[in-house]
Short mmCIF file of C-alpha atoms in Angstrom, two decimals:
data_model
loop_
_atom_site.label_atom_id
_atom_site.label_comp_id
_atom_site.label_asym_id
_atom_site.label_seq_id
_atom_site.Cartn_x
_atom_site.Cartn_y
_atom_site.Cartn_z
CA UNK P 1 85.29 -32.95 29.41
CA UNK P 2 88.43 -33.08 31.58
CA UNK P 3 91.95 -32.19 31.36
CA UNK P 4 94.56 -33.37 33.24
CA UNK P 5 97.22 -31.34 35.44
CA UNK P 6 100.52 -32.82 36.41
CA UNK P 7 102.88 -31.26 39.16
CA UNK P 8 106.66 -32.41 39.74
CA UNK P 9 105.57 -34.46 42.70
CA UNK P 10 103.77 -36.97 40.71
CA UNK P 11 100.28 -35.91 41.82
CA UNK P 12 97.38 -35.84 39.10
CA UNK P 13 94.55 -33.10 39.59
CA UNK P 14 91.09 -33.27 37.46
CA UNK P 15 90.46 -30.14 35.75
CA UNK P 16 87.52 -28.79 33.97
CA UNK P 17 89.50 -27.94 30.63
CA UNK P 18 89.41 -28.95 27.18
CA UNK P 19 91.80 -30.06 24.69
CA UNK P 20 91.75 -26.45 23.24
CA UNK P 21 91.77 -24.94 26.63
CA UNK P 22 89.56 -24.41 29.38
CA UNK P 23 86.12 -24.13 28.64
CA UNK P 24 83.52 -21.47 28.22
CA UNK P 25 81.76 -20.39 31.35
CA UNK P 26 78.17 -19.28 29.57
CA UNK P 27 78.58 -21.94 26.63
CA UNK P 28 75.01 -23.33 26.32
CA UNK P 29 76.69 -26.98 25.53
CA UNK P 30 80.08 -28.21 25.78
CA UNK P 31 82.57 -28.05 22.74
CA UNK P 32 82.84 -31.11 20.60
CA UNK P 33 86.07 -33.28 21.76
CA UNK P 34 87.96 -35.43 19.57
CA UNK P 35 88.74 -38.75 21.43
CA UNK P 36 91.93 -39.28 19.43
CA UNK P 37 93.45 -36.02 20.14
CA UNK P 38 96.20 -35.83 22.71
CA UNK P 39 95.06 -34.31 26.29
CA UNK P 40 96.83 -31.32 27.09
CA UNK P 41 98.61 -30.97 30.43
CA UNK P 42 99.33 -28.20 32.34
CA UNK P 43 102.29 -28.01 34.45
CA UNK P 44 101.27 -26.43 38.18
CA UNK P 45 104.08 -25.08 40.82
CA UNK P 46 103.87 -26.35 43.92
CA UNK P 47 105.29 -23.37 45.36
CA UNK P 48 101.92 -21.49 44.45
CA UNK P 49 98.11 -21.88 45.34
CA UNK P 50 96.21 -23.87 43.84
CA UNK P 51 93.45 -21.00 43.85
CA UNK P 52 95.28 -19.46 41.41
CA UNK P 53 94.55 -21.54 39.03
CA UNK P 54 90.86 -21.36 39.86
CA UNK P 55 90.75 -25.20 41.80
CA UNK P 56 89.90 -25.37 45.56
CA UNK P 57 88.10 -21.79 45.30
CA UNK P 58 85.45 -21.32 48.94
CA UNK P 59 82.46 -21.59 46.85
CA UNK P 60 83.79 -25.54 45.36
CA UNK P 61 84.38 -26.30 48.86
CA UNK P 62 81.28 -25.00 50.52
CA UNK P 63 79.38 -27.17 47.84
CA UNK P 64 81.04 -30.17 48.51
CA UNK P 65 80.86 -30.19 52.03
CA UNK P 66 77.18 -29.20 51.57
CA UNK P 67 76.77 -32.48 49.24
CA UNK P 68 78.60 -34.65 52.00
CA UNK P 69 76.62 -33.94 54.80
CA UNK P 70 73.65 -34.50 52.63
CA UNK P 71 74.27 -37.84 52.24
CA UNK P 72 75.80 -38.68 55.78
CA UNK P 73 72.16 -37.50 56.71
CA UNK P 74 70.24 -39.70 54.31
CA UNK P 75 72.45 -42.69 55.28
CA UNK P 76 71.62 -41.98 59.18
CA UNK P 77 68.33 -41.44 58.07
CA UNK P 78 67.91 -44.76 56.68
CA UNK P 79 69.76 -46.16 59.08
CA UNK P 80 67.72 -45.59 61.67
CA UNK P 81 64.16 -45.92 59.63
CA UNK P 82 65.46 -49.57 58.44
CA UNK P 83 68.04 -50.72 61.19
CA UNK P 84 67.80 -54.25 59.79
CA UNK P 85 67.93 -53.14 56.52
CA UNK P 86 70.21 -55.69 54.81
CA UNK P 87 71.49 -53.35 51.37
CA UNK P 88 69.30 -53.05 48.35
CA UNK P 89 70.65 -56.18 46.34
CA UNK P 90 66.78 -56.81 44.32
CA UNK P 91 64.96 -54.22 45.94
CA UNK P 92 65.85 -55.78 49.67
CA UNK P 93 66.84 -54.00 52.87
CA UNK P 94 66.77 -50.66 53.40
CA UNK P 95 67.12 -48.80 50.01
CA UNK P 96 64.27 -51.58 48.90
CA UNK P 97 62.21 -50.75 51.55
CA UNK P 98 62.26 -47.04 50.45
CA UNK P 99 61.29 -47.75 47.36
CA UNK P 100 58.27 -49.53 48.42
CA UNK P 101 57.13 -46.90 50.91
CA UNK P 102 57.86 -44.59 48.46
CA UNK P 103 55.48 -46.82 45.85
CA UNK P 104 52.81 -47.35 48.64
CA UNK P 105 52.48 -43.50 49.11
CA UNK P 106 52.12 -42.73 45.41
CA UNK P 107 49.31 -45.50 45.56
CA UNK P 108 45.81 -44.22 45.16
CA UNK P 109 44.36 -42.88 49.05
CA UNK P 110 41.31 -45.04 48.69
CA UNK P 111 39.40 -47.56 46.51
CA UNK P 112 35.62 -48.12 45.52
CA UNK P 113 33.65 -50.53 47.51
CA UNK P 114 31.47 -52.71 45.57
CA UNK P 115 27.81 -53.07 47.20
CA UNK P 116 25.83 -56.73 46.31
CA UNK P 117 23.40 -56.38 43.80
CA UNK P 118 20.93 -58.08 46.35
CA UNK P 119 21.10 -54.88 48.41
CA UNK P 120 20.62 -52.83 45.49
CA UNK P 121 18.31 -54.40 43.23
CA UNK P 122 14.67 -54.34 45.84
CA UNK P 123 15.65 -50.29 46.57
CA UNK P 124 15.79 -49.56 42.64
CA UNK P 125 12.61 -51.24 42.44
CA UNK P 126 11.01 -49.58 45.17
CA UNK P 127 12.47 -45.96 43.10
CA UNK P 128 10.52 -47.33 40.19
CA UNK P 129 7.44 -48.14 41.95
CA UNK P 130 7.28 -44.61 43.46
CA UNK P 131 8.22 -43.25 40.29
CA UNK P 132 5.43 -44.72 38.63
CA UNK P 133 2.88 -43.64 41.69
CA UNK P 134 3.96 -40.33 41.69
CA UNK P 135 3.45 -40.09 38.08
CA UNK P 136 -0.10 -41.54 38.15
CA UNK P 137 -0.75 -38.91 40.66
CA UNK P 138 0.26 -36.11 39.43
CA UNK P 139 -1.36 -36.67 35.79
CA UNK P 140 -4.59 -36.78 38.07
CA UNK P 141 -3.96 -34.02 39.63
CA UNK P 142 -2.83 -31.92 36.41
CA UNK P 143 -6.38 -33.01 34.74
CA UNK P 144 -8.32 -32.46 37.11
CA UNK P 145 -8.52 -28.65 37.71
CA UNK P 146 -11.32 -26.95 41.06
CA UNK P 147 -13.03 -24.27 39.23
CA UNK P 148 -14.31 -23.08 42.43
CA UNK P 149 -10.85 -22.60 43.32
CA UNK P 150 -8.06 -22.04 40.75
CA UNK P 151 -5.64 -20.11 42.27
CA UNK P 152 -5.16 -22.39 44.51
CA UNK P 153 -5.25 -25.65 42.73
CA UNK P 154 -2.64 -23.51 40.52
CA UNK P 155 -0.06 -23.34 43.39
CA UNK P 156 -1.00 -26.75 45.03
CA UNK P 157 -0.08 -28.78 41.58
CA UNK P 158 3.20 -26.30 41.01
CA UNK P 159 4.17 -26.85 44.88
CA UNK P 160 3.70 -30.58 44.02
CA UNK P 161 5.63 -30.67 40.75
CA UNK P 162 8.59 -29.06 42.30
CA UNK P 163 8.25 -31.26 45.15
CA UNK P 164 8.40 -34.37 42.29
CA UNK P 165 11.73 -33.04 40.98
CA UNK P 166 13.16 -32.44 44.46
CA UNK P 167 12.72 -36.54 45.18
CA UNK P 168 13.40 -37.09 41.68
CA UNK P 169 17.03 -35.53 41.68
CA UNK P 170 17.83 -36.74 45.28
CA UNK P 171 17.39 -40.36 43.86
CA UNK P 172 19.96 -40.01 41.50
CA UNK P 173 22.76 -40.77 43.87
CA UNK P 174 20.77 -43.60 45.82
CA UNK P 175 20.23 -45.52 42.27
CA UNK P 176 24.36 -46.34 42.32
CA UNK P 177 25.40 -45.69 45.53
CA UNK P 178 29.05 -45.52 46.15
CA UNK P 179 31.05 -46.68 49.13
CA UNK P 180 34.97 -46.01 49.65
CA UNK P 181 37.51 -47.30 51.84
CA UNK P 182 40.76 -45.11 52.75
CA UNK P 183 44.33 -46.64 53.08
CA UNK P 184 45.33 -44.48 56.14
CA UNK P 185 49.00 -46.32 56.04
CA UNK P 186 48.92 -44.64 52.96
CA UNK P 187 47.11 -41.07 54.06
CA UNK P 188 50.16 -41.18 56.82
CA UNK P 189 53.31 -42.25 54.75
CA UNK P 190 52.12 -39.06 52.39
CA UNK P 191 51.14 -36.08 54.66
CA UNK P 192 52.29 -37.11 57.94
CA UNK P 193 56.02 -38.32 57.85
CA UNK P 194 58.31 -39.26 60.44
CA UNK P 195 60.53 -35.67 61.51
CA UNK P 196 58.34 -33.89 58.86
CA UNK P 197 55.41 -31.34 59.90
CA UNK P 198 52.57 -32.47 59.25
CA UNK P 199 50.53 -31.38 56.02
CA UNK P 200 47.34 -32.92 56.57
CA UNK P 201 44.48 -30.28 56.36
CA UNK P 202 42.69 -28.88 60.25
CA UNK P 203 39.90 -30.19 60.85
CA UNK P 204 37.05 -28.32 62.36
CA UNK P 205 33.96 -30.24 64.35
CA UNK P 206 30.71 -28.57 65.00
CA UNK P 207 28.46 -30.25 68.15
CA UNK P 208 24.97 -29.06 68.37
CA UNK P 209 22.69 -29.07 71.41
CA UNK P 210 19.58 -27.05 72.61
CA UNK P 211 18.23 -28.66 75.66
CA UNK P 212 20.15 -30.44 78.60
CA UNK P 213 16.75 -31.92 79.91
CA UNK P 214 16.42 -33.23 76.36
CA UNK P 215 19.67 -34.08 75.45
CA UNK P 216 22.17 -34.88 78.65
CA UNK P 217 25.30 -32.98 78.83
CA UNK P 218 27.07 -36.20 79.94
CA UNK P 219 25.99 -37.45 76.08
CA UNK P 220 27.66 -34.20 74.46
CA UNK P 221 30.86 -34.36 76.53
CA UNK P 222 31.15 -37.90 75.52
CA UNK P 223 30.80 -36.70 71.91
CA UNK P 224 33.37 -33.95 72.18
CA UNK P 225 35.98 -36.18 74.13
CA UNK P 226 35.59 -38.99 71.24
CA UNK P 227 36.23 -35.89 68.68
CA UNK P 228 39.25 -34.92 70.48
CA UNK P 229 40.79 -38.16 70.82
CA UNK P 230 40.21 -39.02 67.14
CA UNK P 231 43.84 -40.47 65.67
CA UNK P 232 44.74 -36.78 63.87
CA UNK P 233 47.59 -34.36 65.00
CA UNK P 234 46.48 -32.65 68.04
CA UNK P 235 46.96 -29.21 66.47
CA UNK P 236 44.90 -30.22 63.62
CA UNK P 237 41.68 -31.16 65.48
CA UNK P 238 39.17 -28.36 66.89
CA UNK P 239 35.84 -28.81 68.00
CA UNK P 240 33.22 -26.24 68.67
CA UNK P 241 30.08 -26.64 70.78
CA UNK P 242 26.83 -24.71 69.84
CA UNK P 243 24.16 -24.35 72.42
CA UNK P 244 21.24 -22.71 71.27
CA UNK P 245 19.51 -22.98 74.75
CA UNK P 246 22.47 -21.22 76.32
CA UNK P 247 21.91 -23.36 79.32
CA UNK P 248 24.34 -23.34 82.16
CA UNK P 249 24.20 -26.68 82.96
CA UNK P 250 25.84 -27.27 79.66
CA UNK P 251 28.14 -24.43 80.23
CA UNK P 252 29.49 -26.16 83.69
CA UNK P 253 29.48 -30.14 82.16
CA UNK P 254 31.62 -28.80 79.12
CA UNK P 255 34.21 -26.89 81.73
CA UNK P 256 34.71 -30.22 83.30
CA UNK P 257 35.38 -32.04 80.09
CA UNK P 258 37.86 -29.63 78.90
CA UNK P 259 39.73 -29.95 82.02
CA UNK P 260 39.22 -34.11 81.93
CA UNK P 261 40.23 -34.05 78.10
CA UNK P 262 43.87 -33.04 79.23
CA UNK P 263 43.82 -36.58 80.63
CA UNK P 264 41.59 -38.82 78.69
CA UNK P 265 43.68 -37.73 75.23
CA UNK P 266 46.65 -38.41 76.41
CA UNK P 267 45.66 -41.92 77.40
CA UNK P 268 43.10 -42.79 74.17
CA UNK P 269 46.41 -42.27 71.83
CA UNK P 270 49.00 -43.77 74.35
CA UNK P 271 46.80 -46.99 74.65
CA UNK P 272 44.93 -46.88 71.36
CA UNK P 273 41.61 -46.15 73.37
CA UNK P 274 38.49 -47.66 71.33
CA UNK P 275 35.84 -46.99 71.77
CA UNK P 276 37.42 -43.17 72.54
CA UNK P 277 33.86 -41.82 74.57
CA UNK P 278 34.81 -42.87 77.96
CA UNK P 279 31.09 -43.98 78.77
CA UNK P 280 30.85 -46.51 76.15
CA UNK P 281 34.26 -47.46 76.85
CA UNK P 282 34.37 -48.28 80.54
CA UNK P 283 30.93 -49.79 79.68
CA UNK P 284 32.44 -53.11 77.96
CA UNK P 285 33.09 -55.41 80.19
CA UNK P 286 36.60 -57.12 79.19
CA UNK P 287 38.85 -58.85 81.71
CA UNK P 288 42.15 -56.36 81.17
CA UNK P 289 44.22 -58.81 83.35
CA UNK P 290 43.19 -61.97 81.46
CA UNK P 291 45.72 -61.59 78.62
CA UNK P 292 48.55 -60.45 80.68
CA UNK P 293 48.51 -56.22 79.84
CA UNK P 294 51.12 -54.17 81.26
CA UNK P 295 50.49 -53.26 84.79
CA UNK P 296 51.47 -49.86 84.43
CA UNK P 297 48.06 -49.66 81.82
CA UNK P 298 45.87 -51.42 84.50
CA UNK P 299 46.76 -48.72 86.67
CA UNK P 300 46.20 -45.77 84.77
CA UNK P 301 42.90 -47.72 83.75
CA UNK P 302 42.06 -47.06 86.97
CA UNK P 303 42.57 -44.10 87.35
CA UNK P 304 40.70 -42.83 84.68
CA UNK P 305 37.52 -45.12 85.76
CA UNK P 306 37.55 -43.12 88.92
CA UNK P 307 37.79 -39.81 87.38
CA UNK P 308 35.22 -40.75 84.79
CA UNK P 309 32.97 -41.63 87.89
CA UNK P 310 32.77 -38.83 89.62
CA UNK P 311 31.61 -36.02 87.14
CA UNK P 312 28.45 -38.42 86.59
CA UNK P 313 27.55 -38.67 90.49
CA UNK P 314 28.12 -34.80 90.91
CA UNK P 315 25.82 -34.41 87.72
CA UNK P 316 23.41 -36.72 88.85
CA UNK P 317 23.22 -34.30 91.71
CA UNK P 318 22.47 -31.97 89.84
CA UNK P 319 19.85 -32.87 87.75
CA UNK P 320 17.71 -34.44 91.32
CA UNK P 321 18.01 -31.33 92.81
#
């Protein structure tokens, strides 16, 4: 409800008073107002402040200058998000766009794949085959005690029985098999905005290896560069290398590829680098210059061939001597 002030030089200022006078600070509603009744005006001298009759006070101010820059920053915002944004007539432009990002990121993260019955249907009847074999068996087994050896045709058939269940309850998921896709246009638009931190969750990779003889350094530090370059916040992403043979060759091949992962990251999410393991990658042979690429890519291309190059003849070194 507002009240009206008028001062001699014609000007008109909005007040937060009722027809009875000016309302209650800690009311829990506001007074009833009768539309019919006259509104009351208050004459205000010019000569004073208007402070003094509690209008224009620091704290009003402060507020709406807060609320202004507010929305100057969510029209720049926009603005800049949606520079062809055209005004939000229907749900167009930018204020429609907005909406629809806003839609998309409410959307569900990912949706159920369905898998053919034809793929499904002989693997449930091979579970029902070995269902039926394993039942055969152990009824055999269960009736058909050795006297000369209880004890342990005792623990034999309970070893097998829990064995049965084990199979049994590790089927359950394999008899309806579910597959999911992710939206990650939608993972993004909710936990990793534009000028917002980031709030997806850290991920943390554990590589495994015993022997390099057995299993090639050059294969784990292609591993942990493809981990590394995955398409996840930098910050988010660790990855942790467990050798159980504490070998040294391992130790030396896994210096290297920390130092060549301050290069090869960089360039996987500049370029969009897939496959990200540089062996595999450099291993395709595409014709970069057929479709015209940028030189300045062709170049760093290069460059990364003949960095990836030389760790393998200096390992290959190694392993002859």
């Amino acid at each position: 409800v507002s009240g009206e002030i008028a001062t001699p030089d014609n000007r008109s200022v909005r007040t937060t008073s009722g027809p009875l006078g000016p309302s209650e600070k800690n009311g829990s509603s506001s007074p009833y107002v009768d539309p019919r009744q006259p509104v009351p005006v208050r004459i205000v001298d010019p000569t004073k402040d208007l402070n003094s009759y509690g209008l224009g006070n620091v704290d009003w101010k402060e507020r709406v200058e807060s609320w202004k820059l507010k929305q100057e920053k969510n029209v720049m915002h926009m603005n800049n998000r949606y520079p062809e944004g055209k005004g939000d007539i229907e749900g167009t432009g930018s204020n429609g766009e907005e909406l629809q990002m806003a839609d998309d990121a409410r959307q569900p993260l990912s949706r159920v794949v369905p898998i053919s019955s034809s793929h499904l249907t002989p693997y449930r009847v091979v579970i029902i085959l070995r269902l039926i074999i394993l039942g055969f068996f152990l009824q055999y087994r269960a009736t058909h005690p050795v006297k000369d050896a209880y004890p342990l045709w005792l623990t034999s058939v309970i070893c097998e029985i829990w064995f049965a269940l084990s199979w049994l309850l590790d089927q359950f998921p394999k008899w309806y098999p579910i597959n999911r896709e992710t939206y990650l246009d939608r993972l993004a638009l909710r936990y990793d905005r534009d000028g917002e931190p980031s709030q997806l969750s850290p991920v943390d990779v554990f590589v495994s290896t015993v022997d390099p003889l057995k299993e090639p350094p050059l294969i784990t530090a292609n591993t942990v560069l493809s981990i590394l370059a995955v398409d996840y916040p930098v910050d988010k992403v660790a990855c942790y290398v467990s050798d159980d043979g504490s070998a040294m060759l391992t130790f030396e091949a896994l210096s290297e590829t920390a130092e060549f992962a301050r290069k090869w990251v960089p360039f996987c999410k500049k370029h969009s680098i897939e496959p990200r393991a540089p062996e595999f990658y450099f291993a395709q042979k595409i014709d970069y210059l057929k479709d015209k690429i940028k030189p300045s890519f062709v170049k760093e291309r290069r460059a990364m061939k003949v960095s990836v190059e030389m760790p393998n003849y200096a390992y290959a070194r190694v392993m002859f001597v």
